[in-house]
């Protein structure tokens, strides 16, 4: 048996990439079909038989997304445009929360930088994300992509962000032969076809990018507030200093997160966006009790 990675699924055929870089077509073996189904991004053990290659085992996943179905994602690239559609830290932060909640590393990429003036407040906002420790890239017409290319190398990435934020343009700038099918996907979504569509990994800049944008739903109601707080990068240094172990950092006394906010070591804006999500979660819980 040898190890391989699933990069494409078409009905019951699985295209995998083995460690030598060969693309092979496989089928799922009987005992596998009874358990969980393999998804794109899965590391699997394959075995060659006389007339086919079979997937015998799925190796443990480090994370998994449902829509699109994909496992072992190394990073999610949150794409936000400076203009058209409008720049929004609310949206960036909500995407960060979703990504880290799924235990995926967030990478921020601000696009259409060519559309704003040098003194635009957006420059300050971007600086604040860097100060909070986020991995940040900027892009625009005429910008070089070297750093982003470096960031994609050897990793499985999912792109996320509003329609029109510049996801396909970004990938095309990195590799002109690449076509992320966002337009086709949004049309398919409109017709309710997304449930049948399979996701595929495409090679780009020495890494792999899913052809379907992730985190399309903005539903936070199934989240657990305590878990969310534990995974927010900005909060990491202060989490275990609150008076209460189960502090969700909203109204509790001696809260280290709120203190850090007052002192400016956590950005107020990010904290406020977190509190909005906690309110959403609480309201949803209240409704489900009634
Ligand atoms: P997607 O829906 O996120 O894939 O967005 P697209 O890549 O299709 O881009 C949406 C629109 O924004 C297109 O009309 C692009 O030409 C434009 N666009 C994308 N990136 C840039 C950029 O860096 N600068 C400018 N000025 N326009 C851009
Ligand atoms: Zn607290």
Coordinates of N, CA and C and ligand atoms in Angstrom, one line a residue, residues 242 247-249 252 254-258, ligand 2:
X242 N -8.2 35.1 32.9 CA -9.5 35.6 33.4 C -9.8 34.9 34.7
X247 N -15.1 32.0 31.3 CA -15.3 33.4 31.0 C -15.5 33.5 29.4
X248 N -16.6 34.1 29.0 CA -16.8 34.3 27.6 C -16.5 35.8 27.2
X249 N -15.9 36.5 28.2 CA -15.3 37.8 28.0 C -16.3 38.9 27.6
X252 N -18.2 39.4 32.5 CA -17.6 38.8 33.7 C -16.6 39.8 34.3
X254 N -13.1 40.8 36.2 CA -11.7 40.4 36.1 C -11.4 39.6 34.8
X255 N -11.9 40.2 33.7 CA -11.7 39.5 32.4 C -10.4 40.0 31.8
X256 N -9.5 39.1 31.5 CA -8.2 39.5 31.0 C -8.3 40.0 29.5
X257 N -9.3 39.5 28.8 CA -9.5 39.9 27.4 C -10.0 41.4 27.4
X258 N -11.0 41.7 28.3 CA -11.5 43.0 28.3 C -10.4 44.0 28.8
Ligands
LIG2 ZN1 -12.6 36.8 30.1

